Amino acid sequence: MRIICLPMLGQTSDPHTMLDLGSTEFHLAVPSVPAPELEALSTSLFDGWEAFTERSLALPDYSIFLQVEEGSIKGAARIGAILGVVYLGIGNYGDFVSGVKTITEQLSSTKDFLTEHARKVFSCTEAATTSRKRGGSLVAIQRLFTKVQQGTMTPDEAMVQAELILGDESATAPNFIKDLENSLRTCPRFHEQFLLPLDPQGDSQALETDDTKYPTKPNRHKPTLPPPIQYRVEVWRESKDKHKQTRVTQL
């Protein structure tokens, strides 16, 4: 499913560009619903997700966006924030590496909650639900630490990659860049791993990548084709101090 980019994520009143902090896509194999009901259910889903994110994500400000389409139910959501705000959140957890790890874990939990809450709101069984998570900029930064610790990338090479990941935002938070570089140069290196007969794959560092849940029971009957997609509901908030906005589009 294609995620639609709204102006609110890149053209807000804030001069900084929002960093992508991760996104979620889900598909619920349930019948379509009328437009007014789709809007009400999507708004309810957004409100529940927003409340959970407020409790779980230790960032002082961020934007959140949810899109739901009918034709069965297909959804996409994402969270964004400016780099300076992300740096403030990281600073709540001591050292830089721990802060990045904690914030990425918090973001991951908001994505898990969204899919589970969507199932409840739209009365869909787990077996009829599929989802995919994408990690965003912080997960990409976290991977750089892993590569440096493994010895597959030098700190200088990692900084070049980090600036590509952060783009123009890297110039807006020099303290973030300074702490990132210092942490890359001082992070402990992993011990060399030897492959053992009982562990042919060796040790690995698990970071968030695409995480798709597939139905636990295959559908043994040819599914009935859903009706054509007719409506899309978009609900978003540009920041914590902005009003929630909703848009319903006939496709």
mmCIF file of C-alpha atoms in Angstrom:
data_model
loop_
_atom_site.group_PDB
_atom_site.id
_atom_site.type_symbol
_atom_site.label_atom_id
_atom_site.label_comp_id
_atom_site.label_asym_id
_atom_site.label_seq_id
_atom_site.Cartn_x
_atom_site.Cartn_y
_atom_site.Cartn_z
ATOM 1 C CA MET A 1 0.000 0.000 0.000
ATOM 2 C CA ARG A 2 1.278 3.448 -0.891
ATOM 3 C CA ILE A 3 1.625 5.965 1.917
ATOM 4 C CA ILE A 4 0.368 9.415 0.965
ATOM 5 C CA CYS A 5 2.636 12.278 2.018
ATOM 6 C CA LEU A 6 0.737 15.247 3.382
ATOM 7 C CA PRO A 7 2.076 18.797 3.462
ATOM 8 C CA MET A 8 1.866 18.755 7.248
ATOM 9 C CA LEU A 9 4.926 16.523 7.552
ATOM 10 C CA GLY A 10 7.213 18.739 5.542
ATOM 11 C CA GLN A 11 5.559 22.134 5.260
ATOM 12 C CA THR A 12 4.546 23.090 8.767
ATOM 13 C CA SER A 13 5.072 26.500 10.330
ATOM 14 C CA ASP A 14 8.255 25.095 11.887
ATOM 15 C CA PRO A 15 11.233 25.837 9.590
ATOM 16 C CA HIS A 16 12.801 22.453 10.339
ATOM 17 C CA THR A 17 12.059 19.304 8.394
ATOM 18 C CA MET A 18 10.459 16.435 10.258
ATOM 19 C CA LEU A 19 12.572 13.328 10.681
ATOM 20 C CA ASP A 20 10.850 10.057 9.876
ATOM 21 C CA LEU A 21 10.670 8.214 13.197
ATOM 22 C CA GLY A 22 8.982 5.152 11.784
ATOM 23 C CA SER A 23 5.804 4.001 10.124
ATOM 24 C CA THR A 24 3.290 1.175 10.271
ATOM 25 C CA GLU A 25 1.095 -0.386 7.626
ATOM 26 C CA PHE A 26 -1.736 -2.786 8.372
ATOM 27 C CA HIS A 27 -4.402 -4.658 6.467
ATOM 28 C CA LEU A 28 -7.584 -5.965 8.041
ATOM 29 C CA ALA A 29 -9.554 -8.487 5.999
ATOM 30 C CA VAL A 30 -12.976 -7.204 7.033
ATOM 31 C CA PRO A 31 -15.866 -5.819 4.966
ATOM 32 C CA SER A 32 -15.956 -2.184 3.970
ATOM 33 C CA VAL A 33 -18.088 0.205 5.983
ATOM 34 C CA PRO A 34 -20.025 3.362 5.005
ATOM 35 C CA ALA A 35 -18.052 6.605 4.885
ATOM 36 C CA PRO A 36 -19.510 8.126 8.098
ATOM 37 C CA GLU A 37 -18.746 4.947 10.038
ATOM 38 C CA LEU A 38 -15.269 4.721 8.493
ATOM 39 C CA GLU A 39 -14.541 8.269 9.628
ATOM 40 C CA ALA A 40 -15.826 7.610 13.155
ATOM 41 C CA LEU A 41 -13.847 4.381 13.516
ATOM 42 C CA SER A 42 -10.670 5.933 12.081
ATOM 43 C CA THR A 43 -10.956 8.879 14.454
ATOM 44 C CA SER A 44 -11.454 6.507 17.377
ATOM 45 C CA LEU A 45 -8.372 4.551 16.295
ATOM 46 C CA PHE A 46 -6.340 7.746 16.037
ATOM 47 C CA ASP A 47 -7.459 8.956 19.463
ATOM 48 C CA GLY A 48 -6.503 5.665 21.111
ATOM 49 C CA TRP A 49 -3.139 5.576 19.350
ATOM 50 C CA GLU A 50 -2.435 9.206 20.202
ATOM 51 C CA ALA A 51 -3.220 8.637 23.891
ATOM 52 C CA PHE A 52 -0.919 5.593 24.021
ATOM 53 C CA THR A 53 1.867 7.493 22.241
ATOM 54 C CA GLU A 54 1.533 10.385 24.681
ATOM 55 C CA ARG A 55 2.041 7.979 27.592
ATOM 56 C CA SER A 56 4.771 5.876 25.999
ATOM 57 C CA LEU A 57 6.986 8.145 23.903
ATOM 58 C CA ALA A 58 9.336 10.413 25.879
ATOM 59 C CA LEU A 59 9.620 13.197 23.304
ATOM 60 C CA PRO A 60 8.435 16.719 24.107
ATOM 61 C CA ASP A 61 6.817 17.141 20.712
ATOM 62 C CA TYR A 62 6.115 15.187 17.523
ATOM 63 C CA SER A 63 3.655 14.879 14.650
ATOM 64 C CA ILE A 64 1.430 11.854 14.080
ATOM 65 C CA PHE A 65 -0.515 10.862 10.997
ATOM 66 C CA LEU A 66 -3.015 8.090 10.282
ATOM 67 C CA GLN A 67 -4.568 7.110 6.964
ATOM 68 C CA VAL A 68 -7.316 4.505 6.578
ATOM 69 C CA GLU A 69 -8.783 3.295 3.282
ATOM 70 C CA GLU A 70 -11.742 1.053 2.639
ATOM 71 C CA GLY A 71 -11.947 -1.951 0.323
ATOM 72 C CA SER A 72 -11.393 -4.197 3.298
ATOM 73 C CA ILE A 73 -9.448 -1.906 5.651
ATOM 74 C CA LYS A 74 -5.936 -0.691 4.826
ATOM 75 C CA GLY A 75 -4.109 1.693 7.114
ATOM 76 C CA ALA A 76 -0.825 3.554 7.300
ATOM 77 C CA ALA A 77 0.574 5.661 10.121
ATOM 78 C CA ARG A 78 3.789 7.477 10.905
ATOM 79 C CA ILE A 79 5.444 9.634 13.523
ATOM 80 C CA GLY A 80 7.813 12.535 12.861
ATOM 81 C CA ALA A 81 9.809 15.039 14.903
ATOM 82 C CA ILE A 82 12.543 17.605 14.416
ATOM 83 C CA LEU A 83 16.073 16.563 15.315
ATOM 84 C CA GLY A 84 16.427 18.981 18.209
ATOM 85 C CA VAL A 85 13.361 17.510 19.882
ATOM 86 C CA VAL A 86 14.692 13.979 19.374
ATOM 87 C CA TYR A 87 17.967 15.053 20.982
ATOM 88 C CA LEU A 88 16.103 16.323 24.051
ATOM 89 C CA GLY A 89 14.360 12.970 24.376
ATOM 90 C CA ILE A 90 17.614 11.043 24.054
ATOM 91 C CA GLY A 91 19.138 13.199 26.786
ATOM 92 C CA ASN A 92 16.615 11.866 29.299
ATOM 93 C CA TYR A 93 18.379 8.489 29.360
ATOM 94 C CA GLY A 94 21.986 9.188 30.281
ATOM 95 C CA ASP A 95 24.404 8.310 27.542
ATOM 96 C CA PHE A 96 23.627 8.798 23.859
ATOM 97 C CA VAL A 97 23.544 5.120 22.880
ATOM 98 C CA SER A 98 21.131 4.210 25.679
ATOM 99 C CA GLY A 99 18.900 7.129 24.769
ATOM 100 C CA VAL A 100 18.699 6.114 21.108
ATOM 101 C CA LYS A 101 17.922 2.520 22.098
ATOM 102 C CA THR A 102 15.200 3.540 24.544
ATOM 103 C CA ILE A 103 13.461 5.941 22.166
ATOM 104 C CA THR A 104 13.482 3.361 19.351
ATOM 105 C CA GLU A 105 11.931 0.804 21.705
ATOM 106 C CA GLN A 106 9.241 3.294 22.669
ATOM 107 C CA LEU A 107 8.496 4.010 19.018
ATOM 108 C CA SER A 108 8.270 0.305 18.281
ATOM 109 C CA SER A 109 5.721 -0.162 21.068
ATOM 110 C CA THR A 110 3.501 2.560 19.588
ATOM 111 C CA LYS A 111 3.475 0.716 16.265
ATOM 112 C CA ASP A 112 2.561 -2.575 17.911
ATOM 113 C CA PHE A 113 -0.236 -0.871 19.814
ATOM 114 C CA LEU A 114 -1.661 0.704 16.656
ATOM 115 C CA THR A 115 -2.090 -2.629 14.880
ATOM 116 C CA GLU A 116 -3.591 -4.327 17.932
ATOM 117 C CA HIS A 117 -5.938 -1.402 18.575
ATOM 118 C CA ALA A 118 -6.986 -1.360 14.905
ATOM 119 C CA ARG A 119 -8.043 -4.991 15.212
ATOM 120 C CA LYS A 120 -10.264 -4.123 18.167
ATOM 121 C CA VAL A 121 -11.747 -0.980 16.654
ATOM 122 C CA PHE A 122 -12.635 -2.701 13.374
ATOM 123 C CA SER A 123 -13.565 -6.051 14.989
ATOM 124 C CA CYS A 124 -10.984 -8.072 13.074
ATOM 125 C CA THR A 125 -9.455 -11.372 14.138
ATOM 126 C CA GLU A 126 -5.698 -11.755 14.529
ATOM 127 C CA ALA A 127 -5.644 -14.354 11.750
ATOM 128 C CA ALA A 128 -7.146 -11.822 9.333
ATOM 129 C CA THR A 129 -4.600 -9.126 10.188
ATOM 130 C CA THR A 130 -1.274 -8.394 8.519
ATOM 131 C CA SER A 131 1.096 -5.576 9.437
ATOM 132 C CA ARG A 132 4.513 -4.169 8.666
ATOM 133 C CA LYS A 133 6.714 -1.828 10.696
ATOM 134 C CA ARG A 134 9.489 0.391 9.391
ATOM 135 C CA GLY A 135 12.056 1.767 11.779
ATOM 136 C CA GLY A 136 12.837 5.243 10.462
ATOM 137 C CA SER A 137 15.864 7.455 11.047
ATOM 138 C CA LEU A 138 16.699 6.428 14.624
ATOM 139 C CA VAL A 139 16.760 2.736 13.777
ATOM 140 C CA ALA A 140 19.082 3.548 10.874
ATOM 141 C CA ILE A 141 21.357 5.436 13.305
ATOM 142 C CA GLN A 142 21.225 2.482 15.705
ATOM 143 C CA ARG A 143 22.388 0.166 12.916
ATOM 144 C CA LEU A 144 25.433 2.369 12.418
ATOM 145 C CA PHE A 145 26.488 1.723 16.023
ATOM 146 C CA THR A 146 26.148 -2.009 15.432
ATOM 147 C CA LYS A 147 28.339 -1.840 12.318
ATOM 148 C CA VAL A 148 31.011 0.163 14.132
ATOM 149 C CA GLN A 149 30.941 -2.261 17.063
ATOM 150 C CA GLN A 150 31.229 -5.194 14.683
ATOM 151 C CA GLY A 151 34.186 -3.571 12.954
ATOM 152 C CA THR A 152 32.494 -3.526 9.536
ATOM 153 C CA MET A 153 32.437 0.281 9.448
ATOM 154 C CA THR A 154 34.731 2.966 10.854
ATOM 155 C CA PRO A 155 33.370 5.861 12.928
ATOM 156 C CA ASP A 156 34.217 8.255 10.098
ATOM 157 C CA GLU A 157 32.299 6.148 7.594
ATOM 158 C CA ALA A 158 29.375 5.928 10.017
ATOM 159 C CA MET A 159 29.276 9.723 10.370
ATOM 160 C CA VAL A 160 29.074 10.118 6.601
ATOM 161 C CA GLN A 161 26.134 7.720 6.554
ATOM 162 C CA ALA A 162 24.515 9.484 9.519
ATOM 163 C CA GLU A 163 24.597 12.828 7.743
ATOM 164 C CA LEU A 164 22.952 11.211 4.713
ATOM 165 C CA ILE A 165 20.259 9.730 6.951
ATOM 166 C CA LEU A 166 19.584 13.023 8.730
ATOM 167 C CA GLY A 167 19.828 15.236 5.669
ATOM 168 C CA ASP A 168 19.465 18.973 6.178
ATOM 169 C CA GLU A 169 18.322 18.396 9.769
ATOM 170 C CA SER A 170 21.901 17.549 10.761
ATOM 171 C CA ALA A 171 22.754 21.277 10.620
ATOM 172 C CA THR A 172 19.930 22.205 13.009
ATOM 173 C CA ALA A 173 21.182 20.274 16.048
ATOM 174 C CA PRO A 174 24.999 20.479 16.284
ATOM 175 C CA ASN A 175 25.000 18.996 19.794
ATOM 176 C CA PHE A 176 23.247 15.883 18.466
ATOM 177 C CA ILE A 177 25.924 15.500 15.792
ATOM 178 C CA LYS A 178 28.714 16.075 18.311
ATOM 179 C CA ASP A 179 27.354 13.481 20.753
ATOM 180 C CA LEU A 180 26.720 11.041 17.935
ATOM 181 C CA GLU A 181 30.301 11.293 16.711
ATOM 182 C CA ASN A 182 31.752 10.964 20.217
ATOM 183 C CA SER A 183 29.581 7.930 20.900
ATOM 184 C CA LEU A 184 30.575 6.247 17.652
ATOM 185 C CA ARG A 185 34.261 6.733 18.474
ATOM 186 C CA THR A 186 33.989 5.444 22.048
ATOM 187 C CA CYS A 187 31.368 2.683 21.828
ATOM 188 C CA PRO A 188 32.748 -0.728 22.872
ATOM 189 C CA ARG A 189 33.608 -3.131 20.082
ATOM 190 C CA PHE A 190 32.052 -6.578 19.978
ATOM 191 C CA HIS A 191 34.321 -9.535 20.694
ATOM 192 C CA GLU A 192 35.153 -11.569 17.642
ATOM 193 C CA GLN A 193 32.576 -14.312 17.197
ATOM 194 C CA PHE A 194 33.586 -17.871 16.249
ATOM 195 C CA LEU A 195 31.119 -20.119 14.491
ATOM 196 C CA LEU A 196 30.363 -23.241 16.488
ATOM 197 C CA PRO A 197 28.750 -26.475 15.249
ATOM 198 C CA LEU A 198 25.738 -25.906 17.487
ATOM 199 C CA ASP A 199 25.376 -22.278 16.377
ATOM 200 C CA PRO A 200 26.000 -22.217 12.622
ATOM 201 C CA GLN A 201 24.627 -18.712 12.219
ATOM 202 C CA GLY A 202 26.764 -17.081 14.877
ATOM 203 C CA ASP A 203 25.615 -14.267 17.125
ATOM 204 C CA SER A 204 23.642 -11.362 15.712
ATOM 205 C CA GLN A 205 22.350 -8.031 16.871
ATOM 206 C CA ALA A 206 18.587 -7.780 16.403
ATOM 207 C CA LEU A 207 17.293 -4.350 15.422
ATOM 208 C CA GLU A 208 13.898 -3.391 14.147
ATOM 209 C CA THR A 209 13.389 -4.039 10.475
ATOM 210 C CA ASP A 210 10.264 -4.872 8.543
ATOM 211 C CA ASP A 211 8.107 -6.994 10.835
ATOM 212 C CA THR A 212 5.173 -8.626 9.104
ATOM 213 C CA LYS A 213 2.526 -10.682 10.868
ATOM 214 C CA TYR A 214 1.014 -13.292 8.619
ATOM 215 C CA PRO A 215 -2.259 -15.120 9.140
ATOM 216 C CA THR A 216 -1.754 -18.186 11.307
ATOM 217 C CA LYS A 217 -4.325 -20.195 9.339
ATOM 218 C CA PRO A 218 -4.328 -20.193 5.543
ATOM 219 C CA ASN A 219 -7.597 -19.434 3.792
ATOM 220 C CA ARG A 220 -8.592 -22.669 2.081
ATOM 221 C CA HIS A 221 -11.327 -21.064 0.029
ATOM 222 C CA LYS A 222 -10.966 -18.577 -2.758
ATOM 223 C CA PRO A 223 -11.611 -15.208 -1.127
ATOM 224 C CA THR A 224 -14.420 -12.998 -2.294
ATOM 225 C CA LEU A 225 -13.053 -9.910 -3.962
ATOM 226 C CA PRO A 226 -13.717 -6.774 -1.900
ATOM 227 C CA PRO A 227 -15.657 -3.889 -3.413
ATOM 228 C CA PRO A 228 -13.629 -1.088 -5.011
ATOM 229 C CA ILE A 229 -12.020 1.399 -2.654
ATOM 230 C CA GLN A 230 -14.271 4.426 -2.329
ATOM 231 C CA TYR A 231 -13.110 6.481 0.654
ATOM 232 C CA ARG A 232 -9.915 7.462 2.436
ATOM 233 C CA VAL A 233 -9.843 8.992 5.907
ATOM 234 C CA GLU A 234 -6.796 10.977 7.057
ATOM 235 C CA VAL A 235 -6.383 12.099 10.649
ATOM 236 C CA TRP A 236 -3.327 13.968 11.876
ATOM 237 C CA ARG A 237 -1.864 16.359 14.380
ATOM 238 C CA GLU A 238 1.109 18.495 13.324
ATOM 239 C CA SER A 239 2.362 18.837 16.899
ATOM 240 C CA LYS A 240 1.095 18.499 20.442
ATOM 241 C CA ASP A 241 -0.063 22.107 20.557
ATOM 242 C CA LYS A 242 -1.947 21.946 17.228
ATOM 243 C CA HIS A 243 -5.542 20.871 16.754
ATOM 244 C CA LYS A 244 -6.354 17.453 15.352
ATOM 245 C CA GLN A 245 -7.367 17.592 11.700
ATOM 246 C CA THR A 246 -9.457 15.157 9.671
ATOM 247 C CA ARG A 247 -10.046 14.792 5.958
ATOM 248 C CA VAL A 248 -12.334 12.365 4.092
ATOM 249 C CA THR A 249 -11.627 11.865 0.391
ATOM 250 C CA GLN A 250 -13.782 10.071 -2.148
ATOM 251 C CA LEU A 251 -11.524 8.076 -4.464
#
